[in-house]
Amino acid sequence: MKEFLKRVLALTNKEFKQLWRDKANIMLGIGLPIILIFVFGYGISFDIRNAKLGVIDLTHSELSVKLHHSINASHYLDAIAYPSIEAAKKDFLLERIEGVVVIPNNFDAALWHNKASIEVFVDGKDPNRAQALQGYVASVISQTYSKESIKKYGRVPGSIDIAYRMWFNQAVSSTWYIVPGLIVLIITLVGTFLTALVMAREWERGTLEAIFVSPVKPLEIILGKIIPYFVVGLLGLSICMLAAKFLFEIPIKGSIILIYAFSMLYLVIALAIGLLISAAVRNQYVASQLSVATSFLPCVMLSGFIFDLRNVPVIVSFIGHLLPSTYFMDLLKTLYLAGNYWPIIIKDGLILGVYALLLIYLTVLKTKKSLD
Amino acid sequence: MQSAPIVRIEHLSRSFIGPDGKSFFALNDVSLTAPKNEITMLVGPDGAGKTTLLRICAGLLGFTSPKEAANKVLDLDLNTPGNLAQVQQQISYMPQRFGLYEDLSVMENMELYARLYGLNKEEFSNRAKELLHMTNLTNFTTYLAGTLSGGMKQKLGLACTLLSHPKLLILDEPCVGVDPLSRVELWEIIRRNVKQDKLSVLISTSYLDETQYANKVYVLNEGMVIFADSSKALEDMASNKTYAISTGLPVLPRVLGAMLLEKDNLVVDAVPNKGSLAVTLGKDVQIDKLNLGQDYKVSPRVQRSEDGFMCVFNKLSQNKANSDSGISNKSIMSIFSSEELLNLSQGKLTNDAFCEDIKRESIIEVKDLVKNFGNFTAVNHTSFNVGKGEIFGLLGPNGAGKTTTFRMLCGLIPASSGILNVAGFNLRKARVEARKKIGYVAQKFSLYTDLSVGENLDFFAGVYGLRADIKTKRINEVIEQYELMPYYNTKTLLLPGGFKQRLSMAVGTIHKPEILFLDEPTSGIDPIARRIFWHQITGLAKEGTTVIITTHFLEEAEYCNRIMIQDKGEMIALGTPDEVRKQGMTAGNTSEYLSMEEVFISIVKKFRDKEQ
Amino acid sequence: MFMNFFYPLLSLVKKEFLAVLKDKMSRTVLIFPTLVQAFLFGYVATFDITVVNYVYIDKDHSKESRELKSMLDGSGFFKEVDVEGSFNKAQKLLNDQEVLLIISVDNTFAKKIAKSEVSQIQVIVDGRNSTTAATATAYVNNIIATFSARYAKSNVNLDIRSRNLYNVNAITQWNILPALVATLSMIQTVMLSALSVAREREKGSFEQLLVTPLSSTQLLIGKALPPIIVGLVLSLVILFFAKFWFVVPMQGSFLSLYIGMTAFCISIVGVGLSISAIARNMQQAMLYAFVFLVPVVLLSGLMSPISNMPEAWQYANFCNPLRYAVDITRRVYLEGADFMDLMHDIIPLLIISLVTLPLAGYLFRNKTN
């Protein structure tokens, strides 16, 4: 046992020294998480803020000016006045504005006497954004209109008020679900991509051959690789958690201890996948391609990171549910946003545990001290 | 009563799936015993199965053998599960490319191995001190392994494997790419440990002179043992067949040798050595059968292990009519016309290129050449000329500056200062023009392995600007010259080692360069392939091509018209092999003809003593 | 003179193609992931909702409240999960992500409608994925708006007529797939060019190439052309995939799309070759390419609109070649933009090329020796 620890320590020590000396590794281990945090945290947002709309007011009445102002006042929208539809259309084609609101001639008269209509055109290239924009425009218009009708008639025409309550994400901010997802992405990247590369490099450079003919056991070689990258992964995790808390002010509803515990479990899974890949192909180029294709891309695309797995065809969803990252993503978002909700924690935790055991078993099986 | 051998292999076989998808035997029914406290050596051409056998002994590969056969290392059966761990506890293995961690320092590499073998601090510091002293690495402990020269790396690798006082040391070609001085040091370390530490050694090599250190030599070919006896017995395979022919005429020994090799099966081997030509006769061939002119002086000489090795292979190729192992007429291309052959054997000279002392115009002019890397001066104010049609050898220990000089000459790196004219072009100004006149064969095989032989040739002919009919003609010519036709459509990756070398030569000469640069072309190549290679070079020189070559096999310097020796960035010798030989003679060394290796070591040592 | 320059170049281009296409592994790595990604992205990259499970808690039990439920169920989007009026059960289902919404109607619902007062409906949404939540909310809004139009009595009426331009049926795939044409072909083009020199350097063949009389200009062009052509061919493959598998109609002309794509490929090959010239080995080349690709793809407007980004990011994005290419493909596909309309995308791409290609040339000369 003492011998075992001594050898693991020797290998770990060596790995840390190499890690520290190869600047490319440091870049991947620490630089890339920071880049990702900034890109995802600040660059990507699916929420609408200050979308520019062209407003063509052909009436110039008190009400139409009010409408114009209230569109501008909404923090979702920005109103830009245009004299004619043609002028607005030109900017619309150049994508300077995302939509056009047309308040027709004789709007007031038509409104109080018969039916008035306001035309809204939005750029439909991105349908979700289009739909949301339409919704915001409609609600701004109808609110203003209700206020005005109270002024004029002293009452509101019968209407239904919908009281929304957004659970788990009070700010309705996509950052809230992207940043926890980022933790999954970074652990996958460090665990699988980096580990597959460094292990494949040992195979390729032949450094393992002499080590094999020493009293070292396969498990010790594996541990000597896992421990250092485990630490790097935890570092990336902590950077993300700190960024989430202080940069993006995302509340942590669940327990931090649980978040760390399950992140470690998932880190072990990611590391085992990386070691498995490198043991199977023993070639840096193929190992890196494989680890990107089998873990990084699916993690971005199929784990529910950005795209909701509930909205995809059954077969794609099935593939997504074969990946450990899907369960970790689910677990982490729940712990972050919903709190210690045990049914999900237990279900996902168990699945991840089974994956971890299976993958470690396979890795130990695959890493034989043999060149066969 | 002799104790049990340290390695006993009986009727062992091992097959692999080749890159072409077919299964082949790397080892076929091999038996071997390595006695305790002795050096057992494996020699043989590339692909003979040496590495596979060593890996099996180290427990890295599985194998098959008959049930009753015993395959034991340290008296432990390799097939019994659990034994491997015990074996590996007590042995050390140094693969061909030893796995030094290049981004760790010398000391950190040693520490890692010490801890993996479970040495405690005190044991380690004592042993490390001893080994660092032995390897002359004491002053380099903080250097990163990646920055060491080839020779130092191998010494460090050896030190790492010796840390744990192993009972058996397995070494796979430890001297590839190592200069003669470091080679001597490596062997001193090995032999000292055998003597003092009761070490047993199982080693493979492609330097046949190293068999002198071995107690027993196994010659492997195509997965089979074809010779197993003492090194003396290997030498004696050539007894009474070895002669030295001094030309007595201005004929170059290499030309005479090439001529003899082309004659039907008369000689097994003919290499320039110690200023004359060392010949080994074929089976049942008498010396007078060579029919040499009277100017040639023939005298018997002492046989060497290399001669014996060539005889072993010659016997083999005679037994197997269709085998292409060993030197046979099939693998030697013809570079002389029949008339030339006849004239040469009579001593009549018809071509200036066959002679030494002729006046040559310079094709390479180097004056005050300097190369600095930061503060480090790799090449210091060096001047020399190379004449047209010469074979010019660049020699020196690892890190002497010869590779830097070489790379500057072919325009791969710019010089820091000095004049450098190649084929009439100033390399500073007209690098692209100069490149049209030169050919280059890199040390490592450096063609496109995914492309076929034909595609490689087609590509390089294209970038050298050959077009249409000329291109087709040249491609056909080199294919014929290097006998590449059978492999025309073969993916280069799948070529046998010797043919890769031929393809490199074909590519390097496809545009008929005036100058051919060869960077350690024979490093790690077996003796037979080396003979074939030098035959080709002799042919090119005969056609007027200038050849610049670097090598670690110093006996190959005897093929050169002139050689230059560098050390620590300085040029310390320049001249014909004979001139340099005179420079190498010391008061203690009275024998008239030293081997090139002895000359080299003495010159470098003299220079280093003066430096200090 | 021309032939002396052109012919060796041609040999180099031919060899580059052979090196990429002959090896089965690299051929597979080139084509297969691109197709799989196009396929998966096509399906996965959707924010549209097909089915929303919800719980309906009806405390009113009136004709109106039942009518609202049947409108929700009849929409095709909403599928009710019955909890027999238990809010606790509903909450558990929401926690387990079995349902996305809880819609509850209180017992004054019908009464207030009859009196033309404001009646309230409570909607609880799982916000863990805010995009899905927002989309589902929009659907609820629409249905309740229709409901209220039917029941609310009003003597005046305001009609807001909204129209989607360009993507009339509002299919997300129409937005994503054209952008994928540029994105996926870029990933392969950059990888291929980034590895081209690095691989030769690692295998040793680069030295052999350097001693040939090829000038650095010839070397640069010879190394740049094959990735550009591969990029264009791949974009054609994805284009067909979008057209025939996902049936996204293309409004504009093929020619203007291809002129735009060529400008794009030239600009990114410069980046790839620069990476290749700096990287000492393949691992580094892959790493640098990765670090370049991730932000470029994410900030290109492929997944989220550029106008959502903070101002500083929007400025930084002016150097992002992919944002112009995504714009080009979307506009040609969906708007039917012609060549002149694309000038404000093509000109920045050409400016980027004017920076990246000379940079690659400079690095080739100075880093390869």
PDB file of N, CA and C in Angstrom, chain B residues 407 410 412 431-432 435-436 440 444-446 448-452 455 458-460 462-464 466-467 471 491, chain C residues 3-4 7-8 11-12 14-15 18-19 22-23 200 202-205 207-215 369:
ATOM      1  N   ARG B 407      22.479  22.441 -42.585  1.00  0.00           N
ATOM      2  CA  ARG B 407      21.198  23.096 -42.873  1.00  0.00           C
ATOM      3  C   ARG B 407      21.391  24.479 -43.486  1.00  0.00           C
ATOM      4  N   CYS B 410      22.111  23.948 -47.311  1.00  0.00           N
ATOM      5  CA  CYS B 410      20.986  23.712 -48.226  1.00  0.00           C
ATOM      6  C   CYS B 410      19.887  24.746 -48.045  1.00  0.00           C
ATOM      7  N   LEU B 412      18.153  25.834 -45.456  1.00  0.00           N
ATOM      8  CA  LEU B 412      17.020  25.649 -44.537  1.00  0.00           C
ATOM      9  C   LEU B 412      17.033  26.679 -43.418  1.00  0.00           C
ATOM     10  N   ARG B 431      18.075  32.391 -52.901  1.00  0.00           N
ATOM     11  CA  ARG B 431      17.844  31.090 -52.301  1.00  0.00           C
ATOM     12  C   ARG B 431      17.017  30.177 -53.210  1.00  0.00           C
ATOM     13  N   VAL B 432      15.959  30.766 -53.827  1.00  0.00           N
ATOM     14  CA  VAL B 432      15.092  29.949 -54.678  1.00  0.00           C
ATOM     15  C   VAL B 432      15.864  29.401 -55.879  1.00  0.00           C
ATOM     16  N   ARG B 435      18.135  26.580 -54.864  1.00  0.00           N
ATOM     17  CA  ARG B 435      17.407  25.354 -54.528  1.00  0.00           C
ATOM     18  C   ARG B 435      17.120  24.495 -55.746  1.00  0.00           C
ATOM     19  N   LYS B 436      17.044  25.142 -56.917  1.00  0.00           N
ATOM     20  CA  LYS B 436      16.789  24.358 -58.135  1.00  0.00           C
ATOM     21  C   LYS B 436      17.945  23.418 -58.417  1.00  0.00           C
ATOM     22  N   TYR B 440      17.878  16.972 -51.736  1.00  0.00           N
ATOM     23  CA  TYR B 440      17.999  16.862 -50.281  1.00  0.00           C
ATOM     24  C   TYR B 440      17.340  15.573 -49.813  1.00  0.00           C
ATOM     25  N   LYS B 444      15.321  11.778 -41.214  1.00  0.00           N
ATOM     26  CA  LYS B 444      14.109  11.005 -40.989  1.00  0.00           C
ATOM     27  C   LYS B 444      13.405  10.886 -42.333  1.00  0.00           C
ATOM     28  N   PHE B 445      12.754   9.781 -42.586  1.00  0.00           N
ATOM     29  CA  PHE B 445      12.007   9.665 -43.838  1.00  0.00           C
ATOM     30  C   PHE B 445      10.995  10.797 -43.888  1.00  0.00           C
ATOM     31  N   SER B 446      11.050  11.622 -44.948  1.00  0.00           N
ATOM     32  CA  SER B 446      10.242  12.836 -44.906  1.00  0.00           C
ATOM     33  C   SER B 446       9.448  13.035 -46.183  1.00  0.00           C
ATOM     34  N   TYR B 448       5.713  11.985 -48.366  1.00  0.00           N
ATOM     35  CA  TYR B 448       4.314  11.908 -47.967  1.00  0.00           C
ATOM     36  C   TYR B 448       3.877  10.453 -47.863  1.00  0.00           C
ATOM     37  N   THR B 449       3.663  10.017 -46.615  1.00  0.00           N
ATOM     38  CA  THR B 449       3.414   8.593 -46.390  1.00  0.00           C
ATOM     39  C   THR B 449       2.045   8.146 -46.883  1.00  0.00           C
ATOM     40  N   ASP B 450       1.120   9.084 -47.045  1.00  0.00           N
ATOM     41  CA  ASP B 450      -0.217   8.695 -47.508  1.00  0.00           C
ATOM     42  C   ASP B 450      -0.269   8.539 -49.022  1.00  0.00           C
ATOM     43  N   LEU B 451       0.735   9.097 -49.698  1.00  0.00           N
ATOM     44  CA  LEU B 451       0.722   9.028 -51.156  1.00  0.00           C
ATOM     45  C   LEU B 451       1.494   7.804 -51.636  1.00  0.00           C
ATOM     46  N   SER B 452       1.210   7.390 -52.848  1.00  0.00           N
ATOM     47  CA  SER B 452       1.929   6.253 -53.405  1.00  0.00           C
ATOM     48  C   SER B 452       3.290   6.706 -53.902  1.00  0.00           C
ATOM     49  N   GLU B 455       2.905   8.896 -56.933  1.00  0.00           N
ATOM     50  CA  GLU B 455       2.380  10.229 -56.630  1.00  0.00           C
ATOM     51  C   GLU B 455       3.443  11.120 -56.007  1.00  0.00           C
ATOM     52  N   ASP B 458       5.730  12.156 -58.832  1.00  0.00           N
ATOM     53  CA  ASP B 458       5.032  13.097 -59.687  1.00  0.00           C
ATOM     54  C   ASP B 458       4.993  14.477 -59.041  1.00  0.00           C
ATOM     55  N   PHE B 459       4.711  14.493 -57.745  1.00  0.00           N
ATOM     56  CA  PHE B 459       4.623  15.767 -57.039  1.00  0.00           C
ATOM     57  C   PHE B 459       5.966  16.492 -57.052  1.00  0.00           C
ATOM     58  N   PHE B 460       7.022  15.778 -56.641  1.00  0.00           N
ATOM     59  CA  PHE B 460       8.307  16.467 -56.537  1.00  0.00           C
ATOM     60  C   PHE B 460       8.842  16.872 -57.916  1.00  0.00           C
ATOM     61  N   GLY B 462       7.012  17.825 -60.254  1.00  0.00           N
ATOM     62  CA  GLY B 462       6.211  19.005 -60.562  1.00  0.00           C
ATOM     63  C   GLY B 462       6.743  20.263 -59.888  1.00  0.00           C
ATOM     64  N   VAL B 463       7.055  20.172 -58.570  1.00  0.00           N
ATOM     65  CA  VAL B 463       7.491  21.399 -57.906  1.00  0.00           C
ATOM     66  C   VAL B 463       8.899  21.790 -58.340  1.00  0.00           C
ATOM     67  N   TYR B 464       9.676  20.853 -58.888  1.00  0.00           N
ATOM     68  CA  TYR B 464      10.968  21.237 -59.422  1.00  0.00           C
ATOM     69  C   TYR B 464      10.824  21.770 -60.847  1.00  0.00           C
ATOM     70  N   LEU B 466       9.609  20.324 -63.563  1.00  0.00           N
ATOM     71  CA  LEU B 466       9.679  19.426 -64.719  1.00  0.00           C
ATOM     72  C   LEU B 466       8.285  19.306 -65.315  1.00  0.00           C
ATOM     73  N   ARG B 467       8.239  19.291 -66.654  1.00  0.00           N
ATOM     74  CA  ARG B 467       6.930  19.264 -67.294  1.00  0.00           C
ATOM     75  C   ARG B 467       6.882  18.232 -68.412  1.00  0.00           C
ATOM     76  N   LYS B 471       9.294  15.356 -67.704  1.00  0.00           N
ATOM     77  CA  LYS B 471       8.874  14.837 -66.412  1.00  0.00           C
ATOM     78  C   LYS B 471       8.693  13.321 -66.484  1.00  0.00           C
ATOM     79  N   LYS B 491       1.294   2.519 -51.367  1.00  0.00           N
ATOM     80  CA  LYS B 491       1.301   3.644 -50.450  1.00  0.00           C
ATOM     81  C   LYS B 491       2.665   3.667 -49.755  1.00  0.00           C
TER      82      LYS B 491
ATOM     83  N   MET C   3       4.247  29.934 -66.784  1.00  0.00           N
ATOM     84  CA  MET C   3       4.213  28.492 -66.542  1.00  0.00           C
ATOM     85  C   MET C   3       5.165  28.104 -65.420  1.00  0.00           C
ATOM     86  N   ASN C   4       6.317  28.794 -65.356  1.00  0.00           N
ATOM     87  CA  ASN C   4       7.271  28.474 -64.300  1.00  0.00           C
ATOM     88  C   ASN C   4       6.713  28.743 -62.923  1.00  0.00           C
ATOM     89  N   TYR C   7       3.041  26.078 -62.898  1.00  0.00           N
ATOM     90  CA  TYR C   7       3.076  24.620 -62.931  1.00  0.00           C
ATOM     91  C   TYR C   7       3.463  23.983 -61.589  1.00  0.00           C
ATOM     92  N   PRO C   8       4.547  24.452 -60.952  1.00  0.00           N
ATOM     93  CA  PRO C   8       4.858  23.879 -59.631  1.00  0.00           C
ATOM     94  C   PRO C   8       3.711  24.076 -58.648  1.00  0.00           C
ATOM     95  N   SER C  11       1.166  21.431 -59.117  1.00  0.00           N
ATOM     96  CA  SER C  11       1.599  20.172 -58.520  1.00  0.00           C
ATOM     97  C   SER C  11       1.334  20.171 -57.025  1.00  0.00           C
ATOM     98  N   LEU C  12       1.605  21.324 -56.395  1.00  0.00           N
ATOM     99  CA  LEU C  12       1.412  21.428 -54.948  1.00  0.00           C
ATOM    100  C   LEU C  12      -0.066  21.269 -54.594  1.00  0.00           C
ATOM    101  N   LYS C  14      -2.362  19.787 -56.289  1.00  0.00           N
ATOM    102  CA  LYS C  14      -2.763  18.406 -56.556  1.00  0.00           C
ATOM    103  C   LYS C  14      -2.344  17.505 -55.387  1.00  0.00           C
ATOM    104  N   LYS C  15      -1.117  17.714 -54.918  1.00  0.00           N
ATOM    105  CA  LYS C  15      -0.618  16.893 -53.816  1.00  0.00           C
ATOM    106  C   LYS C  15      -1.426  17.116 -52.543  1.00  0.00           C
ATOM    107  N   LEU C  18      -4.538  15.173 -52.796  1.00  0.00           N
ATOM    108  CA  LEU C  18      -4.282  13.737 -52.632  1.00  0.00           C
ATOM    109  C   LEU C  18      -4.072  13.406 -51.164  1.00  0.00           C
ATOM    110  N   ALA C  19      -3.280  14.243 -50.473  1.00  0.00           N
ATOM    111  CA  ALA C  19      -2.950  13.970 -49.074  1.00  0.00           C
ATOM    112  C   ALA C  19      -4.205  13.960 -48.213  1.00  0.00           C
ATOM    113  N   LYS C  22      -6.848  10.899 -50.020  1.00  0.00           N
ATOM    114  CA  LYS C  22      -6.465   9.489 -50.194  1.00  0.00           C
ATOM    115  C   LYS C  22      -6.642   8.690 -48.918  1.00  0.00           C
ATOM    116  N   ASP C  23      -6.308   9.315 -47.798  1.00  0.00           N
ATOM    117  CA  ASP C  23      -6.380   8.600 -46.534  1.00  0.00           C
ATOM    118  C   ASP C  23      -7.837   8.472 -46.095  1.00  0.00           C
ATOM    119  N   GLU C 200       2.692  18.540 -41.748  1.00  0.00           N
ATOM    120  CA  GLU C 200       3.918  18.315 -42.519  1.00  0.00           C
ATOM    121  C   GLU C 200       5.136  18.512 -41.641  1.00  0.00           C
ATOM    122  N   GLU C 202       5.323  18.007 -38.436  1.00  0.00           N
ATOM    123  CA  GLU C 202       5.466  16.887 -37.509  1.00  0.00           C
ATOM    124  C   GLU C 202       5.969  15.648 -38.227  1.00  0.00           C
ATOM    125  N   LYS C 203       5.544  15.455 -39.459  1.00  0.00           N
ATOM    126  CA  LYS C 203       5.979  14.273 -40.199  1.00  0.00           C
ATOM    127  C   LYS C 203       7.326  14.472 -40.865  1.00  0.00           C
ATOM    128  N   GLY C 204       7.837  15.698 -40.863  1.00  0.00           N
ATOM    129  CA  GLY C 204       9.159  15.949 -41.425  1.00  0.00           C
ATOM    130  C   GLY C 204       9.144  16.330 -42.893  1.00  0.00           C
ATOM    131  N   SER C 205       8.000  16.207 -43.552  1.00  0.00           N
ATOM    132  CA  SER C 205       7.994  16.469 -44.986  1.00  0.00           C
ATOM    133  C   SER C 205       8.084  17.953 -45.306  1.00  0.00           C
ATOM    134  N   GLU C 207      10.335  20.045 -44.356  1.00  0.00           N
ATOM    135  CA  GLU C 207      11.719  20.356 -44.720  1.00  0.00           C
ATOM    136  C   GLU C 207      11.973  20.026 -46.178  1.00  0.00           C
ATOM    137  N   GLN C 208      11.470  18.874 -46.582  1.00  0.00           N
ATOM    138  CA  GLN C 208      11.663  18.449 -47.957  1.00  0.00           C
ATOM    139  C   GLN C 208      11.034  19.468 -48.904  1.00  0.00           C
ATOM    140  N   LEU C 209       9.901  20.010 -48.464  1.00  0.00           N
ATOM    141  CA  LEU C 209       9.206  21.000 -49.276  1.00  0.00           C
ATOM    142  C   LEU C 209       9.996  22.303 -49.316  1.00  0.00           C
ATOM    143  N   LEU C 210      10.640  22.630 -48.204  1.00  0.00           N
ATOM    144  CA  LEU C 210      11.359  23.905 -48.124  1.00  0.00           C
ATOM    145  C   LEU C 210      12.624  23.932 -48.964  1.00  0.00           C
ATOM    146  N   VAL C 211      13.209  22.760 -49.222  1.00  0.00           N
ATOM    147  CA  VAL C 211      14.417  22.779 -50.054  1.00  0.00           C
ATOM    148  C   VAL C 211      14.084  22.766 -51.537  1.00  0.00           C
ATOM    149  N   THR C 212      12.811  22.657 -51.883  1.00  0.00           N
ATOM    150  CA  THR C 212      12.431  22.740 -53.293  1.00  0.00           C
ATOM    151  C   THR C 212      12.397  24.209 -53.693  1.00  0.00           C
ATOM    152  N   PRO C 213      12.451  24.489 -55.015  1.00  0.00           N
ATOM    153  CA  PRO C 213      12.499  25.896 -55.421  1.00  0.00           C
ATOM    154  C   PRO C 213      11.176  26.631 -55.294  1.00  0.00           C
ATOM    155  N   LEU C 214      10.203  26.107 -54.572  1.00  0.00           N
ATOM    156  CA  LEU C 214       8.950  26.836 -54.405  1.00  0.00           C
ATOM    157  C   LEU C 214       9.209  28.129 -53.628  1.00  0.00           C
ATOM    158  N   SER C 215       8.679  29.243 -54.112  1.00  0.00           N
ATOM    159  CA  SER C 215       8.817  30.493 -53.376  1.00  0.00           C
ATOM    160  C   SER C 215       7.743  30.537 -52.301  1.00  0.00           C
ATOM    161  N   ASN C 369      11.288  29.177 -41.477  1.00  0.00           N
ATOM    162  CA  ASN C 369      12.726  28.938 -41.628  1.00  0.00           C
ATOM    163  C   ASN C 369      13.366  28.626 -40.288  1.00  0.00           C
TER     164      ASN C 369
END
